[in-house]
Coordinates of N, CA, C and O in Angstrom, one line a residue:
M1 N -27.0 -11.8 6.4 CA -25.8 -12.3 6.8 C -24.6 -11.2 6.3 O -24.7 -10.9 5.2
S2 N -24.0 -10.6 7.1 CA -22.8 -9.7 6.7 C -21.7 -10.5 6.0 O -21.4 -11.6 6.4
Q3 N -20.9 -9.8 5.2 CA -19.8 -10.6 4.4 C -18.6 -10.5 5.1 O -18.5 -9.6 6.0
A4 N -17.9 -11.4 4.9 CA -16.3 -11.5 5.6 C -15.6 -10.2 5.2 O -15.7 -9.8 4.0
M5 N -14.9 -9.8 6.1 CA -14.0 -8.5 5.9 C -12.6 -8.9 6.4 O -12.4 -9.8 7.2
I6 N -11.6 -8.2 5.7 CA -10.2 -8.3 6.2 C -9.6 -7.0 6.5 O -10.0 -5.9 6.0
T7 N -8.7 -7.0 7.4 CA -8.2 -5.7 7.8 C -6.6 -5.5 7.0 O -5.9 -6.5 7.3
V8 N -6.6 -4.3 6.3 CA -5.2 -4.2 5.8 C -4.9 -2.7 5.9 O -5.8 -2.1 6.1
P9 N -3.6 -2.5 5.9 CA -3.2 -0.9 5.7 C -3.7 -0.4 4.3 O -4.0 -1.1 3.2
L10 N -4.0 0.8 4.6 CA -4.6 1.5 3.4 C -3.8 1.5 2.0 O -4.4 1.3 0.8
Y11 N -2.5 1.2 2.1 CA -1.7 1.3 1.1 C -2.0 0.0 0.2 O -1.6 -0.1 -1.0
R12 N -2.6 -1.2 0.7 CA -2.9 -2.3 -0.2 C -4.0 -1.7 -1.1 O -4.3 -2.6 -2.0
A13 N -4.7 -0.9 -0.5 CA -6.0 -0.7 -1.5 C -6.1 0.7 -2.3 O -6.5 0.9 -3.3
A14 N -4.7 1.5 -1.9 CA -4.7 2.8 -2.7 C -3.2 3.3 -2.7 O -2.5 2.9 -1.6
H15 N -3.1 4.3 -3.3 CA -1.6 4.8 -3.3 C -2.0 6.3 -3.0 O -3.1 6.8 -3.0
G16 N -0.9 7.1 -2.7 CA -1.1 8.7 -2.6 C -0.1 9.5 -3.3 O 1.0 9.0 -3.7
R17 N -0.6 10.8 -3.3 CA 0.2 11.9 -3.7 C 0.1 13.1 -2.6 O -0.9 13.0 -2.0
T18 N 1.0 13.9 -2.6 CA 1.0 14.9 -1.6 C 1.7 16.2 -1.9 O 2.6 16.1 -2.9
G19 N 1.3 17.3 -1.4 CA 1.9 18.6 -1.4 C 1.7 19.1 -0.2 O 1.0 19.0 0.9
D20 N 2.3 20.4 0.0 CA 2.3 21.2 1.2 C 2.4 22.6 0.6 O 3.1 23.0 -0.4
K21 N 1.9 23.5 1.2 CA 1.9 25.0 1.1 C 1.7 25.7 2.5 O 0.7 25.6 3.1
G22 N 2.6 26.4 3.1 CA 2.6 27.0 4.3 C 2.4 26.0 5.3 O 3.1 25.0 5.4
N23 N 1.4 26.1 6.1 CA 1.1 25.2 7.1 C 0.0 24.2 7.0 O -0.8 23.8 7.7
R24 N -0.2 23.9 5.6 CA -1.5 23.1 5.0 C -0.8 22.0 4.2 O 0.0 22.2 3.3
S25 N -1.3 20.7 4.6 CA -0.8 19.5 3.7 C -2.0 19.1 3.0 O -3.4 18.9 3.5
N26 N -1.7 18.7 1.9 CA -2.7 18.3 0.9 C -2.4 16.7 0.5 O -1.3 16.7 -0.1
I27 N -3.4 15.8 0.8 CA -3.0 14.4 0.6 C -4.0 13.6 -0.3 O -5.2 13.9 0.1
S28 N -3.6 13.3 -1.5 CA -4.6 12.5 -2.3 C -4.5 11.1 -2.2 O -3.4 10.6 -2.0
V29 N -5.8 10.4 -2.1 CA -5.6 8.9 -2.0 C -6.5 8.5 -3.2 O -7.4 8.7 -3.6
I30 N -5.7 7.5 -4.1 CA -6.2 7.1 -5.1 C -6.3 5.5 -5.2 O -5.5 4.8 -4.9
A31 N -7.4 5.3 -5.4 CA -7.7 3.7 -5.1 C -7.0 2.8 -6.4 O -7.1 3.3 -7.4
W32 N -6.5 1.9 -6.1 CA -5.7 0.7 -7.0 C -6.7 0.3 -8.1 O -6.4 0.2 -9.1
H33 N -7.9 0.1 -7.5 CA -9.0 -0.3 -8.5 C -10.3 0.3 -8.3 O -10.6 0.7 -7.1
A34 N -11.1 0.4 -9.3 CA -12.4 1.4 -9.1 C -13.4 0.6 -8.3 O -14.0 1.2 -7.3
A35 N -13.3 -0.7 -7.9 CA -14.3 -1.5 -6.9 C -13.9 -1.2 -5.5 O -14.7 -1.4 -4.7
L36 N -12.8 -0.6 -5.4 CA -12.2 -0.6 -3.9 C -12.6 1.1 -3.6 O -12.5 1.5 -2.4
Y37 N -12.9 2.0 -4.5 CA -13.3 3.5 -4.3 C -14.3 3.5 -3.3 O -14.2 4.3 -2.4
P38 N -15.5 2.8 -3.5 CA -16.6 3.0 -2.5 C -16.2 2.6 -1.0 O -16.5 3.1 0.1
V39 N -15.3 1.6 -0.8 CA -14.7 1.1 0.5 C -14.0 2.4 1.0 O -14.1 2.5 2.3
L40 N -13.1 2.9 0.2 CA -12.4 4.0 0.7 C -13.3 5.1 1.1 O -13.1 6.0 2.0
L41 N -14.4 5.4 0.3 CA -15.2 6.7 0.8 C -16.0 6.4 2.0 O -16.2 7.3 2.7
E42 N -16.3 5.2 2.1 CA -17.1 4.8 3.5 C -16.2 5.0 4.6 O -16.6 5.3 5.7
Q43 N -14.9 4.7 4.7 CA -13.9 4.8 5.7 C -13.1 5.8 5.8 O -12.6 6.1 7.0
L44 N -12.8 6.5 4.9 CA -11.9 7.6 5.0 C -12.5 8.8 4.9 O -12.7 9.8 4.3
S45 N -13.3 9.1 6.1 CA -14.2 10.5 6.3 C -13.3 11.6 6.8 O -12.0 11.2 7.5
E46 N -13.7 12.7 6.8 CA -13.0 13.8 7.5 C -12.6 13.4 8.9 O -11.6 13.6 9.3
A47 N -13.7 12.9 9.5 CA -13.5 12.7 11.0 C -12.3 11.4 11.3 O -11.6 11.6 12.2
A48 N -12.3 10.4 10.4 CA -11.4 9.4 10.4 C -10.1 9.9 10.2 O -9.1 9.5 11.0
V49 N -9.7 10.6 9.3 CA -8.6 11.3 8.9 C -8.0 12.2 10.1 O -6.9 12.2 10.5
A50 N -9.0 12.8 10.6 CA -8.7 13.9 11.7 C -8.1 13.0 13.1 O -7.2 13.3 13.5
R51 N -8.8 12.0 13.3 CA -8.4 10.9 14.3 C -7.1 10.5 14.1 O -6.2 10.5 15.1
H52 N -6.9 10.1 12.9 CA -5.7 9.3 12.5 C -4.4 10.4 12.7 O -3.4 10.0 13.1
F53 N -4.7 11.7 12.3 CA -3.7 12.9 12.6 C -3.8 13.5 13.9 O -3.3 14.6 14.1
A54 N -4.4 13.0 14.9 CA -4.6 13.8 16.0 C -3.3 14.3 16.8 O -3.4 15.1 17.4
H55 N -2.5 13.6 16.6 CA -1.2 13.8 17.2 C -0.5 15.1 16.5 O 0.3 15.9 17.3
R56 N -0.9 15.6 15.4 CA -0.5 16.6 14.7 C -1.4 17.9 14.8 O -1.2 18.9 14.3
K57 N -2.5 17.6 15.6 CA -3.5 18.6 15.9 C -3.9 19.5 14.7 O -3.9 20.6 14.7
P58 N -4.5 18.9 13.9 CA -5.1 19.7 12.6 C -6.2 20.5 13.1 O -7.1 20.0 13.7
A59 N -6.0 21.6 12.5 CA -7.3 22.6 12.8 C -8.6 22.3 12.1 O -9.7 22.7 12.5
R60 N -8.5 21.8 11.0 CA -9.6 21.3 10.1 C -9.1 20.2 9.2 O -8.0 20.3 8.7
V61 N -9.9 19.6 8.7 CA -9.7 18.4 8.0 C -10.9 18.3 6.9 O -11.9 18.4 7.2
Q62 N -10.5 18.6 5.6 CA -11.5 18.6 4.7 C -11.3 17.6 3.4 O -10.1 17.4 3.1
R63 N -12.3 16.8 2.9 CA -12.3 15.8 1.9 C -13.0 16.4 0.6 O -14.1 16.9 0.7
F64 N -12.3 16.2 -0.4 CA -12.9 16.5 -1.7 C -13.0 15.2 -2.4 O -11.9 14.5 -2.6
E65 N -14.0 14.8 -3.1 CA -14.1 13.7 -3.7 C -14.0 13.7 -5.3 O -14.4 14.8 -5.7
L66 N -13.1 12.9 -5.9 CA -13.1 12.9 -7.4 C -13.3 11.5 -7.8 O -12.5 10.7 -8.1
P67 N -14.7 11.2 -7.9 CA -15.3 10.0 -8.4 C -14.5 9.5 -9.7 O -14.6 8.1 -9.9
L68 N -14.5 10.3 -10.7 CA -14.1 9.9 -12.1 C -12.7 9.4 -11.9 O -12.2 8.6 -12.9
L69 N -11.8 9.8 -11.1 CA -10.4 9.4 -10.9 C -10.4 8.1 -9.8 O -9.3 7.7 -9.6
G70 N -11.5 7.9 -9.1 CA -11.4 7.1 -8.0 C -10.3 7.6 -6.9 O -9.7 6.7 -6.3
A71 N -10.6 8.8 -6.6 CA -9.5 9.4 -5.8 C -10.4 10.4 -4.8 O -11.7 10.7 -5.0
M72 N -9.6 10.9 -3.7 CA -10.1 11.9 -3.0 C -8.9 12.6 -2.4 O -7.7 12.0 -2.3
N73 N -9.0 13.8 -2.3 CA -8.1 14.6 -1.7 C -8.4 15.3 -0.3 O -9.4 15.7 -0.2
F74 N -7.5 15.2 0.6 CA -7.5 15.6 2.0 C -6.6 16.8 2.1 O -5.7 16.8 1.8
V75 N -7.4 18.1 2.8 CA -6.7 19.1 3.0 C -6.5 19.2 4.6 O -7.6 19.3 5.2
L76 N -5.4 19.2 5.2 CA -5.3 19.5 6.4 C -4.7 20.5 7.0 O -3.6 20.9 6.5
D77 N -5.3 21.4 7.6 CA -4.9 22.7 8.1 C -4.2 22.7 9.3 O -4.4 21.9 10.3
D78 N -2.8 23.5 9.5 CA -2.4 23.7 10.6 C -1.6 22.2 11.3 O -1.5 22.1 12.4
V79 N -0.9 21.4 10.3 CA -0.2 20.2 10.7 C 1.0 20.2 10.4 O 1.8 19.2 10.5
L80 N 1.7 21.3 10.0 CA 3.2 21.3 9.5 C 4.2 22.0 10.2 O 5.1 22.6 9.7
D81 N 3.8 22.2 11.7 CA 4.7 22.9 12.5 C 5.1 24.5 12.1 O 6.1 24.9 12.2
G82 N 4.1 24.9 11.3 CA 4.3 26.4 10.9 C 4.7 26.5 9.4 O 4.7 27.3 8.7
G83 N 4.8 25.3 8.8 CA 5.4 25.1 7.4 C 6.8 24.8 7.4 O 7.6 24.7 8.2
V84 N 7.2 24.4 6.0 CA 8.4 24.1 5.7 C 9.6 25.0 6.3 O 10.6 24.5 6.8
N85 N 9.3 26.4 6.2 CA 10.5 27.3 6.5 C 10.5 27.5 7.9 O 11.6 27.9 8.5
D86 N 9.4 27.1 8.6 CA 9.4 27.6 10.1 C 9.5 26.4 10.9 O 9.9 26.6 11.9
A87 N 9.6 24.9 10.4 CA 9.6 23.8 11.1 C 11.0 23.5 11.7 O 11.9 23.7 10.8
L88 N 11.1 23.1 12.8 CA 12.4 22.7 13.2 C 12.6 21.2 13.1 O 13.7 20.7 13.3
N89 N 11.6 20.4 12.9 CA 11.7 19.1 12.7 C 12.0 18.7 11.2 O 11.8 19.7 10.2
L90 N 12.7 17.5 10.9 CA 13.1 17.2 9.6 C 11.8 16.6 9.0 O 11.3 15.6 9.6
D91 N 11.5 16.9 7.9 CA 10.5 16.5 7.0 C 9.0 16.2 7.7 O 8.6 15.0 7.6
T92 N 8.7 17.2 8.4 CA 7.2 16.8 9.0 C 6.3 17.3 8.0 O 4.8 17.2 8.4
H93 N 6.5 17.7 6.8 CA 5.6 18.2 5.7 C 5.4 16.9 4.8 O 6.0 16.0 5.0
G94 N 4.4 17.3 4.1 CA 4.1 16.8 2.8 C 4.1 15.2 2.8 O 3.3 14.3 3.3
K95 N 5.2 14.7 2.3 CA 5.4 13.2 2.0 C 5.4 12.4 3.2 O 4.8 11.1 3.0
S96 N 6.1 12.8 4.1 CA 6.0 11.8 5.3 C 4.6 11.5 5.8 O 4.2 10.6 6.4
L97 N 3.7 12.8 5.7 CA 2.4 12.6 6.2 C 1.5 11.8 5.4 O 0.6 10.9 5.9
S98 N 1.9 11.7 4.1 CA 1.2 10.7 3.1 C 1.5 9.3 3.6 O 0.3 8.4 3.6
F99 N 2.6 9.2 4.0 CA 3.0 7.6 4.4 C 2.3 7.3 5.7 O 1.9 6.0 5.7
W100 N 2.1 8.4 6.4 CA 1.3 8.1 7.7 C 0.1 7.6 7.5 O -0.6 6.6 7.9
L101 N -0.8 8.4 6.5 CA -2.0 8.1 6.1 C -2.1 6.7 5.5 O -3.1 6.0 5.8
L102 N -1.2 6.3 4.6 CA -1.4 5.1 4.0 C -1.2 3.9 4.8 O -1.4 2.8 4.3
D103 N -0.9 4.1 6.2 CA -0.8 3.0 7.0 C -1.8 2.8 7.7 O -2.0 1.8 8.6
L104 N -3.0 3.6 7.6 CA -4.2 3.6 8.3 C -4.8 2.2 7.9 O -5.1 1.9 6.8
P105 N -5.2 1.6 9.1 CA -5.8 0.2 8.8 C -7.4 0.4 8.3 O -8.1 1.3 9.0
I106 N -7.7 -0.3 7.4 CA -9.0 -0.2 6.9 C -9.4 -1.7 6.8 O -8.8 -2.8 6.6
E107 N -11.1 -1.8 6.5 CA -11.6 -3.1 6.4 C -12.1 -3.1 5.1 O -12.9 -2.3 4.3
V108 N -11.7 -4.4 4.4 CA -12.1 -4.5 2.9 C -12.9 -5.9 2.8 O -12.7 -6.9 3.5
P109 N -14.0 -5.9 2.1 CA -14.7 -7.1 1.9 C -13.7 -8.2 1.4 O -12.9 -8.0 0.5
A110 N -13.7 -9.4 1.9 CA -12.7 -10.5 1.7 C -12.9 -10.8 0.0 O -12.0 -11.2 -0.6
A111 N -14.2 -10.7 -0.5 CA -14.4 -11.0 -1.9 C -13.3 -9.9 -2.9 O -13.4 -10.2 -4.0
L112 N -13.0 -8.8 -2.2 CA -12.1 -7.9 -2.9 C -10.7 -7.9 -2.6 O -9.9 -7.3 -3.3
A113 N -10.3 -9.1 -2.1 CA -8.9 -9.4 -1.5 C -8.1 -9.1 -2.9 O -6.8 -8.7 -2.9
G114 N -8.5 -9.9 -4.0 CA -7.6 -10.0 -5.2 C -7.3 -8.8 -6.0 O -6.4 -8.7 -6.7
L115 N -8.1 -7.7 -5.4 CA -7.8 -6.2 -6.2 C -6.7 -5.6 -5.3 O -6.3 -4.6 -5.7
L116 N -6.3 -6.0 -4.3 CA -5.5 -5.4 -3.2 C -3.9 -5.5 -3.9 O -3.6 -6.5 -4.5
A117 N -3.2 -4.4 -3.6 CA -1.8 -4.5 -3.9 C -1.0 -5.3 -2.9 O -1.4 -5.3 -1.9
G118 N 0.1 -5.9 -3.4 CA 1.0 -6.6 -2.6 C 0.5 -7.8 -1.9 O -0.7 -8.3 -2.3
R119 N 1.2 -8.3 -0.9 CA 0.8 -9.4 -0.2 C 0.8 -9.3 1.2 O 1.4 -8.6 1.7
E120 N 0.1 -10.3 1.9 CA 0.0 -10.3 3.4 C 1.6 -10.7 3.6 O 2.2 -11.4 3.2
P121 N 2.1 -10.0 4.7 CA 3.5 -10.2 5.1 C 3.5 -11.4 5.8 O 2.7 -12.0 6.6
T122 N 4.7 -12.3 5.8 CA 4.9 -13.4 6.4 C 6.1 -13.4 7.1 O 7.1 -12.7 7.0
F123 N 5.9 -14.0 8.5 CA 7.0 -14.0 9.4 C 7.4 -15.3 9.9 O 6.6 -16.3 9.7

């Protein structure tokens, strides 16, 4: 029998750091708790992140795993409209893209719900 799962935005399971250089964005995802790291590894593949950023048309997405930190780093090529100095858009670089990634829905075993940050929204 499979375990019960809940769907939450990634920011409930992890936080992020970001940077940019030229036309490349670098987004780190860090699990709030070590027990959540395997869940992130399973669901945050290069392909999943590329799909989430399809509207930015990344030329390549690479994932680098940092298991001792409970983190991973994604490098997305050609997603910054040419880079900070060439882009006509306001803040299409770095930080705004990390917030977009942290909004990605993921499934977490219900047994780990107590490790998630924040609470479910109530309306």
